[in-house]
Coordinates of C-alpha atoms and ligand atoms in Angstrom, one line a residue:
X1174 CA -10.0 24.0 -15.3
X1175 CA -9.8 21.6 -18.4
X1176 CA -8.6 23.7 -21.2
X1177 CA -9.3 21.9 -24.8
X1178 CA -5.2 21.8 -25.6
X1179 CA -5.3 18.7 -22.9
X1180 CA -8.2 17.2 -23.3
X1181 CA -7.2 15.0 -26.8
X1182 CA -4.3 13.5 -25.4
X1183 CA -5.3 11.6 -22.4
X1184 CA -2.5 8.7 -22.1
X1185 CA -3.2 5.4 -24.5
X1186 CA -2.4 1.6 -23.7
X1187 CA 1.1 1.5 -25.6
X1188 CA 4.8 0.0 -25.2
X1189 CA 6.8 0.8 -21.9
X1190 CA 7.1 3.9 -20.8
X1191 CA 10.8 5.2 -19.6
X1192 CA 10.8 8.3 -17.0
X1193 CA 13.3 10.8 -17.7
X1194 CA 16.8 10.4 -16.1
X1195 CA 16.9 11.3 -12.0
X1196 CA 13.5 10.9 -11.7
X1197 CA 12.6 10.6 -8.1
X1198 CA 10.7 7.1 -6.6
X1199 CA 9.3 7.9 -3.6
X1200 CA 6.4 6.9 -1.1
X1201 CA 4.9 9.0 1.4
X1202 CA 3.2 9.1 5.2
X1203 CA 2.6 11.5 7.7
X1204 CA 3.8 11.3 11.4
X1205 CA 0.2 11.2 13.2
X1206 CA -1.2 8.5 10.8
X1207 CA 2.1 6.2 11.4
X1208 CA 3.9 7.1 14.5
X1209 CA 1.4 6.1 17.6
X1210 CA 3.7 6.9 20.4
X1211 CA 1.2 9.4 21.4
X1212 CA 2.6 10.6 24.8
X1213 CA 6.1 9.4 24.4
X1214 CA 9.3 11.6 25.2
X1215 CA 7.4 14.5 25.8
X1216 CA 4.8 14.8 23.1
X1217 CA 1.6 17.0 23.4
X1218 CA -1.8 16.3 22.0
X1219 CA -2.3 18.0 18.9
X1220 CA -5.5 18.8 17.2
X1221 CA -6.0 15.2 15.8
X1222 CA -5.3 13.7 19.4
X1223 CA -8.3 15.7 21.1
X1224 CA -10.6 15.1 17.8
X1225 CA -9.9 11.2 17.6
X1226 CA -10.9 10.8 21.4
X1227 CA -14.1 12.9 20.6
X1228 CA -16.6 10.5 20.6
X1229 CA -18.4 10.2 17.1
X1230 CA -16.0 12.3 15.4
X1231 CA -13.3 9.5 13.5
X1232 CA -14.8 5.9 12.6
X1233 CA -14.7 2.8 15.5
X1234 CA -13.3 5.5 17.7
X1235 CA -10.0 4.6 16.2
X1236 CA -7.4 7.3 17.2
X1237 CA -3.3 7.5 16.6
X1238 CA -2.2 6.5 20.3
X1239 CA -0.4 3.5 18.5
X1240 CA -1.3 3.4 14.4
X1241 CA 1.8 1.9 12.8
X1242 CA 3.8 1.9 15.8
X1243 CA 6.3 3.8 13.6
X1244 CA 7.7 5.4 16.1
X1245 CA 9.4 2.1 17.8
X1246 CA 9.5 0.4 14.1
X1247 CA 11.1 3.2 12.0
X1248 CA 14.7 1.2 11.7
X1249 CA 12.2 -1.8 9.7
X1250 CA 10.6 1.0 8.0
X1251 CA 13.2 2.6 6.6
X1252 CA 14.2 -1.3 5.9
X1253 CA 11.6 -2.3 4.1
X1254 CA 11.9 0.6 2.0
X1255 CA 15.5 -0.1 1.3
X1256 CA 14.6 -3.6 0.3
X1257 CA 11.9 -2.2 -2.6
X1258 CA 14.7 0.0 -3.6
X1259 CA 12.5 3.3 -3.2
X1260 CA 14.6 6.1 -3.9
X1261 CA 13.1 9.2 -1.4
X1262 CA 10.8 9.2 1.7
X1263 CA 8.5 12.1 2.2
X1264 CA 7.7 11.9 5.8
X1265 CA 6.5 14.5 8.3
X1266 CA 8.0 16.0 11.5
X1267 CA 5.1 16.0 14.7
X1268 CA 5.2 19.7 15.5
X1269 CA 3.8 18.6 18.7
X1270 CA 6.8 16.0 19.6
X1271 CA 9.8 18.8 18.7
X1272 CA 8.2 21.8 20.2
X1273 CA 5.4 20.4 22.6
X1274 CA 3.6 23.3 23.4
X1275 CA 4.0 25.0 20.2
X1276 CA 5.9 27.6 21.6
X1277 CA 9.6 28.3 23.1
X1278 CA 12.5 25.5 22.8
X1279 CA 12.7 22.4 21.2
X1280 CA 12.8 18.7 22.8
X1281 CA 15.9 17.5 22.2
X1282 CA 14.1 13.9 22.3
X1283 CA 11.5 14.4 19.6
X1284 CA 14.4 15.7 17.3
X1285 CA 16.5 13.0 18.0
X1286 CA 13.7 10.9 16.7
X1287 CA 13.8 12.4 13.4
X1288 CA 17.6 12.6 13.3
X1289 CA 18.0 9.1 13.5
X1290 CA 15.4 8.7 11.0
X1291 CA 16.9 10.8 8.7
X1292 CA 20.2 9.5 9.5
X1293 CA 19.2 6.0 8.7
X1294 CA 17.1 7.0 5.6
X1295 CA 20.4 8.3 4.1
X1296 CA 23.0 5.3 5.0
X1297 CA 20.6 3.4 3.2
X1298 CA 21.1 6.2 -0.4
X1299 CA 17.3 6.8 0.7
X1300 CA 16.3 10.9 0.3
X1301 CA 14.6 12.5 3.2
X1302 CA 11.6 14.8 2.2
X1303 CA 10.4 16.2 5.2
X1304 CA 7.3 18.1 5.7
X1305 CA 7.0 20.7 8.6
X1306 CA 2.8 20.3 8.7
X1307 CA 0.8 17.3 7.9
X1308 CA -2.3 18.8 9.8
X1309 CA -1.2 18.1 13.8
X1310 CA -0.9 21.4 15.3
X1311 CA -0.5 21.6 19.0
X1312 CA -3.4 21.6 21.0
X1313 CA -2.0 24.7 23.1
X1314 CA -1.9 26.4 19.5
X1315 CA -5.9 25.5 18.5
X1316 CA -7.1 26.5 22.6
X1317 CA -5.1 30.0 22.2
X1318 CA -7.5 30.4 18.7
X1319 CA -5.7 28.0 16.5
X1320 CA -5.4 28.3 12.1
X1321 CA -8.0 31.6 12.1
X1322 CA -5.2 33.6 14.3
X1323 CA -2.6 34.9 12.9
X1324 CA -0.7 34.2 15.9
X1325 CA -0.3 30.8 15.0
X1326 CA 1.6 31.7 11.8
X1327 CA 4.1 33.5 13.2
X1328 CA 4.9 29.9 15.9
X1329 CA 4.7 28.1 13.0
X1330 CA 7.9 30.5 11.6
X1331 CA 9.7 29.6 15.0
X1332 CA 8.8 26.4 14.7
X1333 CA 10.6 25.9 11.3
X1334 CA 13.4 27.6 12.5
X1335 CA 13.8 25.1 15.1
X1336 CA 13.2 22.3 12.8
X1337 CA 15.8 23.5 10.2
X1338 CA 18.8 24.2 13.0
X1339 CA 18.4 20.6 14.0
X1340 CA 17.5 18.8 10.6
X1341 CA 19.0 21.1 8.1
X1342 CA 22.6 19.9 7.7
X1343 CA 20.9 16.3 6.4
X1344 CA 17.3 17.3 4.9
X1345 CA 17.7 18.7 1.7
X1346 CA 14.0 18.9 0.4
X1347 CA 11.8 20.7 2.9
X1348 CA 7.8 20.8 2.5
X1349 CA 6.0 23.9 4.2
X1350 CA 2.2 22.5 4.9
X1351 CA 0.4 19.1 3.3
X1352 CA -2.3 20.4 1.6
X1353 CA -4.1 23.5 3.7
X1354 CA -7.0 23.3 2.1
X1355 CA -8.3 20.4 4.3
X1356 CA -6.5 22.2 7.3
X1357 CA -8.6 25.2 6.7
X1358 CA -11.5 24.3 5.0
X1359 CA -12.3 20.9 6.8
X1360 CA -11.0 21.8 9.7
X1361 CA -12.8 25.3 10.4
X1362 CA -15.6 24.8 7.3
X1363 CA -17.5 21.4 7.3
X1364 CA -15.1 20.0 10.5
X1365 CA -15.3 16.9 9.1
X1366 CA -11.2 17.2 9.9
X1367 CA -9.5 18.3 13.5
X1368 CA -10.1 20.8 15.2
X1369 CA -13.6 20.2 14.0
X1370 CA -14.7 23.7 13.9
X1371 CA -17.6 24.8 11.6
X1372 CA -17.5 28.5 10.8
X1373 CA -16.9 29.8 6.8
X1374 CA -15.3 32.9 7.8
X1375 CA -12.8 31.2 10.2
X1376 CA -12.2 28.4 7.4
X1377 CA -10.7 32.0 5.2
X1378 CA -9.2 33.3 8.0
X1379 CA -7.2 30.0 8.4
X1380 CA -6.6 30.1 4.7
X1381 CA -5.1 33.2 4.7
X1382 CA -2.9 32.2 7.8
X1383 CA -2.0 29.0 6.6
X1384 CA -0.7 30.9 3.7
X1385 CA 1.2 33.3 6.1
X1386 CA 2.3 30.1 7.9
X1387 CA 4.5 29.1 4.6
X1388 CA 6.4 32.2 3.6
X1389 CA 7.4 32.9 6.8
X1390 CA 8.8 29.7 7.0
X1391 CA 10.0 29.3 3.8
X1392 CA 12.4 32.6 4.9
X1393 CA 12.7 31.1 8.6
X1394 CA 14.3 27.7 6.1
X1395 CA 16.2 29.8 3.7
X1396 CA 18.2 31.2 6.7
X1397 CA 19.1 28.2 7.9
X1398 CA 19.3 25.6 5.0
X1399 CA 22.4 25.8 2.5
X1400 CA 21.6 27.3 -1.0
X1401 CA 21.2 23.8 -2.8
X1402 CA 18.6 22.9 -0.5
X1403 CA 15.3 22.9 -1.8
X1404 CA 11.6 24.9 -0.3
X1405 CA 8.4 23.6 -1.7
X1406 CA 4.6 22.9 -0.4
X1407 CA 2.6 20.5 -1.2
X1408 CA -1.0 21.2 -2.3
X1409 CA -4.5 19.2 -3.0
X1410 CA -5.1 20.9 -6.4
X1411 CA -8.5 20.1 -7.4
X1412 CA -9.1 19.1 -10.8
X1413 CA -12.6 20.1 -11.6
X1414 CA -15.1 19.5 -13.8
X1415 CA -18.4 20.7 -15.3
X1416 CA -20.9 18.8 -15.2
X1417 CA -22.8 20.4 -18.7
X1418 CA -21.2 22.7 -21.3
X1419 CA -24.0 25.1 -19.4
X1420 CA -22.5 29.1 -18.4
X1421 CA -23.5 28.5 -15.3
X1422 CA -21.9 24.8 -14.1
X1423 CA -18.5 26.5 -15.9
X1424 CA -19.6 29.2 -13.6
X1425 CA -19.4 26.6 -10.7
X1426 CA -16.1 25.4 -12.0
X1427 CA -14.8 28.9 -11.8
X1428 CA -16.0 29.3 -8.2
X1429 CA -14.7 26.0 -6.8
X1430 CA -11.1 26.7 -8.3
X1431 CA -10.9 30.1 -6.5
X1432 CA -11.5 28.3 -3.3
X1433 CA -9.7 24.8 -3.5
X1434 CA -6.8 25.8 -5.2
X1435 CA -6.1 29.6 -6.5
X1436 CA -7.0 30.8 -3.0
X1437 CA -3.5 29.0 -2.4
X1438 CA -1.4 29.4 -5.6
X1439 CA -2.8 32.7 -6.2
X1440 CA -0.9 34.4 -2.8
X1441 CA 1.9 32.1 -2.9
X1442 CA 2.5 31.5 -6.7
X1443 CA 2.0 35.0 -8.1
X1444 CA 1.3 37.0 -4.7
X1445 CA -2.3 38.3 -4.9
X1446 CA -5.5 36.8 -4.1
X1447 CA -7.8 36.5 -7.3
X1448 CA -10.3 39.3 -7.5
X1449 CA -13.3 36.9 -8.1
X1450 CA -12.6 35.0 -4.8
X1451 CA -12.9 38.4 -2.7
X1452 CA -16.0 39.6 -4.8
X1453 CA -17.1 35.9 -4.1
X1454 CA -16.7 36.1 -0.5
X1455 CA -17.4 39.9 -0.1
X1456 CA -20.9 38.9 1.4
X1457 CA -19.2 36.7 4.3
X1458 CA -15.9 38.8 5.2
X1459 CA -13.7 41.9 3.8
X1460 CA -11.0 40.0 4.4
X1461 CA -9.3 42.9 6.3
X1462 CA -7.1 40.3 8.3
X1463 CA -4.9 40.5 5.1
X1464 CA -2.2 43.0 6.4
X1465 CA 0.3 45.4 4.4
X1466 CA 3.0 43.3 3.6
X1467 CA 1.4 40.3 3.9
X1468 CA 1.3 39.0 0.2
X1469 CA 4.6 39.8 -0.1
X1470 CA 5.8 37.8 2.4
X1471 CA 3.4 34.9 1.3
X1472 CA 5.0 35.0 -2.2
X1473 CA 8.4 33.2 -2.0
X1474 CA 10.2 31.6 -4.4
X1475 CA 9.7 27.8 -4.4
X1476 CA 11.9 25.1 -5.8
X1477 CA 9.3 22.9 -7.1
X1478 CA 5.7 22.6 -6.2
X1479 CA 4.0 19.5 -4.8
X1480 CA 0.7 18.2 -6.4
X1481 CA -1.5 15.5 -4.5
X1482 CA -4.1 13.8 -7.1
X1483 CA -6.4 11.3 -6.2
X1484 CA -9.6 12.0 -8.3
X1485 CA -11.5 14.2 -10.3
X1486 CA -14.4 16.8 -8.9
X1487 CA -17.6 17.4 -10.9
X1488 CA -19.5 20.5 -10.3
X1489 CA -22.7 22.1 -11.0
X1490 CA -24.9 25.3 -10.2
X1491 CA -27.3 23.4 -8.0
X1492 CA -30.5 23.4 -9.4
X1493 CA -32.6 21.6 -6.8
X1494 CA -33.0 18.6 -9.0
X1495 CA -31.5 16.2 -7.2
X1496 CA -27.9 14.8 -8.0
X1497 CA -26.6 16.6 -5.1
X1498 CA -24.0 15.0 -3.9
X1499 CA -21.0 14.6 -1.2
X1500 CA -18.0 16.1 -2.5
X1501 CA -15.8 13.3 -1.6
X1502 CA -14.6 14.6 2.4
X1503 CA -16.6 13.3 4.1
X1504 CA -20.4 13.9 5.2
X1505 CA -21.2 17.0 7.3
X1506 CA -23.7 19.6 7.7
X1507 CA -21.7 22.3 7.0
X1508 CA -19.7 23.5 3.7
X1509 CA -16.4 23.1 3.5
X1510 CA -17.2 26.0 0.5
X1511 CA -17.8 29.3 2.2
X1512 CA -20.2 31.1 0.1
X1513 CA -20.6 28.6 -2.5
X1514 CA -24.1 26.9 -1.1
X1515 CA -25.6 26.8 -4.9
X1516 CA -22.7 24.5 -6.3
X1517 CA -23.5 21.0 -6.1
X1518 CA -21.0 18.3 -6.4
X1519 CA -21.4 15.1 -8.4
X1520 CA -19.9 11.8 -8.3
X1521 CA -18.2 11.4 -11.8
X1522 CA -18.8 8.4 -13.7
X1523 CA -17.2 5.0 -13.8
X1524 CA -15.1 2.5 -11.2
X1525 CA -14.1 4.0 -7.6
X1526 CA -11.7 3.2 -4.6
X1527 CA -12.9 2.3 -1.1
X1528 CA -13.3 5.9 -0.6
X1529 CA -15.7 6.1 -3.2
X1530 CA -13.2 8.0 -5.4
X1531 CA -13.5 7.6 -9.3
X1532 CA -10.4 5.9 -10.7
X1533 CA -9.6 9.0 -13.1
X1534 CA -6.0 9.4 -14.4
X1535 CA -6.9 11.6 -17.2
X1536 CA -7.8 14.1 -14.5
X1537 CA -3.9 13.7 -13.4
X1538 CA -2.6 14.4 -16.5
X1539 CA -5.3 17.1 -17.2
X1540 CA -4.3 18.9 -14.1
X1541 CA -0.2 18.8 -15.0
X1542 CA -0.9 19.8 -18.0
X1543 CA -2.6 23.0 -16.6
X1544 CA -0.1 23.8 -13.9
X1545 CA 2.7 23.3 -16.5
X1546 CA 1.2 26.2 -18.5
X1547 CA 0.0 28.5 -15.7
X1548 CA 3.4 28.1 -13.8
X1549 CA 5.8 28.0 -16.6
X1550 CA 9.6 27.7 -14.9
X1551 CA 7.7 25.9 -11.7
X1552 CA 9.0 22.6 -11.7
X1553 CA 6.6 19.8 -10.4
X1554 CA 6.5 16.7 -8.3
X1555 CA 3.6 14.5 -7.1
X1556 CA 4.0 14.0 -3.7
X1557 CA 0.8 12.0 -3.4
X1558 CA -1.2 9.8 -5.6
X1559 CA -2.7 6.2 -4.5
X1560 CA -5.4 4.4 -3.7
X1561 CA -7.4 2.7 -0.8
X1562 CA -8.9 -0.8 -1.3
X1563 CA -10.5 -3.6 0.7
X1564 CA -7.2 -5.6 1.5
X1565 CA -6.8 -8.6 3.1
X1566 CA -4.1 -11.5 4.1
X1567 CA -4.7 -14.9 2.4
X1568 CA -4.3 -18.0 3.8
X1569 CA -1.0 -18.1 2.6
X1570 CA -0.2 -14.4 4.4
X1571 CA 0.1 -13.0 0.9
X1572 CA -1.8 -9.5 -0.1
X1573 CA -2.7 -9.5 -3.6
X1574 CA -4.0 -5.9 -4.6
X1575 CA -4.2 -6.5 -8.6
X1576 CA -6.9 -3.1 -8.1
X1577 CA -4.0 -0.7 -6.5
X1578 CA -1.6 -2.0 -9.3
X1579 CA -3.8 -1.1 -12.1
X1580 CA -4.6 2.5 -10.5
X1581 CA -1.0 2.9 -10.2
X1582 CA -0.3 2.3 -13.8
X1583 CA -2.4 4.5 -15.2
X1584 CA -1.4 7.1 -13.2
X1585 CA 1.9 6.9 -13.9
X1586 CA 1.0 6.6 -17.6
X1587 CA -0.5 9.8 -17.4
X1588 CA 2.6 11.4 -15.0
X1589 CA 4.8 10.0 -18.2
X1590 CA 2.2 11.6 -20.9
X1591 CA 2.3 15.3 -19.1
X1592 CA 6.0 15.2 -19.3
X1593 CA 6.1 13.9 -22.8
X1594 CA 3.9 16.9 -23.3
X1595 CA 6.3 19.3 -22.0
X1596 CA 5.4 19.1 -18.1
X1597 CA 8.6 19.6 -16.0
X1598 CA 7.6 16.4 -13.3
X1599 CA 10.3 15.4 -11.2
X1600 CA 9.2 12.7 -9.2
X1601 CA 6.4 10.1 -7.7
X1602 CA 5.1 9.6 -4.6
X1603 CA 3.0 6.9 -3.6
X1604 CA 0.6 7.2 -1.4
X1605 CA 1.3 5.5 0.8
X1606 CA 4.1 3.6 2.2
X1607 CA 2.1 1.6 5.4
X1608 CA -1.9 1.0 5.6
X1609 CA -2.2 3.7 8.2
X1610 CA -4.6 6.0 10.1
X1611 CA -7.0 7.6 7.5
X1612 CA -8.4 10.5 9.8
X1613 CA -12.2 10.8 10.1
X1614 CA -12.1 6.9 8.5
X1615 CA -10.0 6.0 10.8
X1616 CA -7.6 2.1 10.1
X1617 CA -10.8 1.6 8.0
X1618 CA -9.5 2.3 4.7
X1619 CA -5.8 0.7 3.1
X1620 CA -3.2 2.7 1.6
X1621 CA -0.6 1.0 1.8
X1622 CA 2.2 -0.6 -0.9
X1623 CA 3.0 -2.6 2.7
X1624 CA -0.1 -3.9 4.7
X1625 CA 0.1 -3.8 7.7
X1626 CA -1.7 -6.0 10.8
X1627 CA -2.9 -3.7 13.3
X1628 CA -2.9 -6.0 16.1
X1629 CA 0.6 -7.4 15.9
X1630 CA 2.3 -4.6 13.9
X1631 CA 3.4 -7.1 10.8
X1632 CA 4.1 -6.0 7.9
X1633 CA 3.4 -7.7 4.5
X1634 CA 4.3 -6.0 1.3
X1635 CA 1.8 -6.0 -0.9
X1636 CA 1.8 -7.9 -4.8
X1637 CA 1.8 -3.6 -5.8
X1638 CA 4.9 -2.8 -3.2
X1639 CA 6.7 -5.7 -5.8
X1640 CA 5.1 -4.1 -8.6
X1641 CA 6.1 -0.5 -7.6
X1642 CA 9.7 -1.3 -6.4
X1643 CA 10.2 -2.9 -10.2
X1644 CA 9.3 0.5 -11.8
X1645 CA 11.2 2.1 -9.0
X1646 CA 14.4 0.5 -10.0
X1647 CA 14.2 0.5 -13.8
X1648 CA 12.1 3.6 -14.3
X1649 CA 10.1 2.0 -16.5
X1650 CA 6.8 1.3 -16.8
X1651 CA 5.4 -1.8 -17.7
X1652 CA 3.3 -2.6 -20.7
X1653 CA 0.0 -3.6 -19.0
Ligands
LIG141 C1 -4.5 13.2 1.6 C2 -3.7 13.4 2.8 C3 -3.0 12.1 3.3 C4 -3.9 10.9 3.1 C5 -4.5 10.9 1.7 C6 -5.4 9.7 1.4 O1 -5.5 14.2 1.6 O2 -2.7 14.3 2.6 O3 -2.6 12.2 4.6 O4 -4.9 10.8 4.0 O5 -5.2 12.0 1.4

């Protein structure tokens, strides 16, 4: 919620702006939007695999078999990176290429793969952030009942384990799950995401297994990682808005926060799940697949937490009258909301992305601003934050993207206004490194700092990878 302290101090046009000392660069991707590889050395189909190849479910028909071709082009990856002098790479490990059938040992192939990513990453003074679950679960794991059994939880421990005996003497910053709320919500709610599923009370039971899913493996890492190394997730806070100063679109607000994002910081950040969200969601479920113990296993202590911004949400009590719009993920006939049918969600005002997502950094600093006094002591790093846009080659093979560049800088001028305001941020991450696989839009929408031509696999960085490796190096941003 927007609380008046922040709302008078959104970030002005002035000189350059200097990031604190040690400030982490980075740029981000995700193994089944880059890698391709599909069925090499042993990898399964995951979720993604089975819901790209349905027909009608991801745009074209486009699915990951190939995407960046990542997996054969990491050593130029990790290059290219080098050469824009980015200072840390949050990637993520395939659960379905280390432990194929989501159960039992690991392949020793698929964790080669990422040990010689990570070992090239660090000869080249570049820091691995790896996340254990960026949405591909193993298909095995979604036909024996999937995110709404709490089976899947309790692999998802084993699987960390795994992960952290082979990775952990080299990655030092471990992510738990990218953003559950589109595992759970658009993946069991409006199934506008993999596995596709479109039941409410499945979309909480994933919730609360997701949940599940990251303390036990945040303990399954602290067993296994040395004490310096760092345990964080990475969550799609959204910052919300009303649409009137009306009771009851604050009312809407309140209702949309207990399910995007207290519904995940409430169990993991202070260990309870907030009373309104229960009474909420009393007519649908009693939540009785919350166990004794449960919540207290959910709550561990994190290093840092990561925040993924892309856009503000505007939200009313639905009146009938008409502005009734998507809410940004995508179209379906089912709610990714469970019991939240009367809020309706509006597109806020002003320029948008190819996505059709407002350009709205206020919303960015807004939302630091609130975690920095809600979490006092919880320091903070945005592990996404980006833009997609209609990019092309010119003649001359150049890609000029003067749009991304201009979304970048004034999200990083509000980044550099929430710390001036007291915000503990330690670091950036662009969103993304590669044009890649954009799920249910398939290669339809850009990304990337580095374009990249899908039918030969060239890359070309982009006028904003320039732009972005300059602020990068110096740490300073740019007068406009
Ligand atoms: C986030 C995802 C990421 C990417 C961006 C645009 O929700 O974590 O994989 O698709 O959106």
């Amino acid at each position: 919620m927007v609380t008046a302290a922040h709302q008078h101090t959104a970030p002005g046009p002035e000189a350059p702006r200097t990031f604190p000392e040690g400030f982490l660069w980075g740029s981000a991707t995700a193994s089944y939007q880059i890698e391709g590889a599909a069925a090499e050395d042993g990898r399964t189909p995951s979720i993604w695999d089975t819901y790209a190849r349905t027909p009608g479910r991801v745009r074209n028909g486009d699915t990951g078999d190939i995407a960046t071709d990542h997996y054969h082009r990491w050593r130029e990856d990790v290059a290219l990176m080098a050469d824009l002098g980015i200072g840390a790479y949050r990637f993520s490990l395939a659960w379905p290429r280390i432990q194929p059938t989501g159960r039992g040992p690991a392949a020793q192939k698929g964790l080669d793969f990422y040990r010689r990513l990570v070992d090239e990453l660090l000869d080249k003074g570049i820091q691995p952030v790896a996340t254990l679950y960026h949405w591909d679960l193993p298909q095995e794991l979604e036909d024996a009942g999937g995110w709404p059994e709490r089976a899947t939880a309790e692999r998802f421990a084993e699987y960390a384990a795994l992960a952290a005996d082979a990775l952990g003497d080299r990655v030092k910053t471990w992510t738990t799950l990218n953003e559950p709320w589109c595992s759970a919500f658009l993946g069991y709610g409006s199934g506008v995401h993999a596995p596709g599923r479109t039941d409410p009370v499945d979309a909480l039971r994933a919730a609360h297994h997701l949940n599940l899913a990251h303390g036990l493996a945040v303990r399954a890492l602290r067993d296994r990682i040395p004490a310096d190394a760092r345990c964080s997730v990475t969550l799609n806070l959204h910052h919300l808005r009303p649409l009137t100063g009306d009771a009851a679109d604050a009312d809407a607000v309140r209702r949309i926060d207990a399910l995007a994002n207290r519904v995940f910081t409430g169990p993991m950040l202070r260990g309870a799940y907030p009373e309104d969200l229960l009474k909420d969601t009393a007519p649908l479920t009693d939540w009785s697949f919350v166990h004794d113990g449960d919540l207290r296993e959910i709550h561990q202590p994190l290093d840092f937490l990561g925040v993924n911004y892309y856009t503000p949400t505007v939200v009313s009590r639905a009146d009938g009258s008409g502005t009734h719009t998507s809410d940004g993920h995508g179209r379906s006939a089912h709610s990714p909301w469970p019991g939240a049918d009367d809020v309706a969600f509006h597109q806020p005002p002003g320029e948008t992305t190819a996505m059709g997502w407002a350009v709205d950094p206020s919303g960015l600093h807004e939302l630091l601003g609130r975690l920095a006094s809600d979490f006092p002591g919880l320091p903070l790093v945005i592990t996404e934050n980006g833009a997609a846009f209609d990019d092309y080659a010119d003649p001359s093979g150049d890609v000029n993207d003067p749009a991304r560049i201009s979304y970048l800088r004034g999200h990083l001028a509000a980044v550099h206004q929430a710390i001036a305001d007291g915000a503990d941020v330690r670091g950036y991450f662009l969103w993304s490194l590669l044009d890649n696989f954009e799920w249910g839009y398939g290669y339809s929408k850009r990304f990337g700092a580095v374009y990249v031509d899908y039918p030969t696999g060239t890359r070309i960085p982009k006028a904003s990878a320039r732009w972005y490796s300059a602020v990068a190096r110096t740490g300073v941003l740019p007068d406009a």
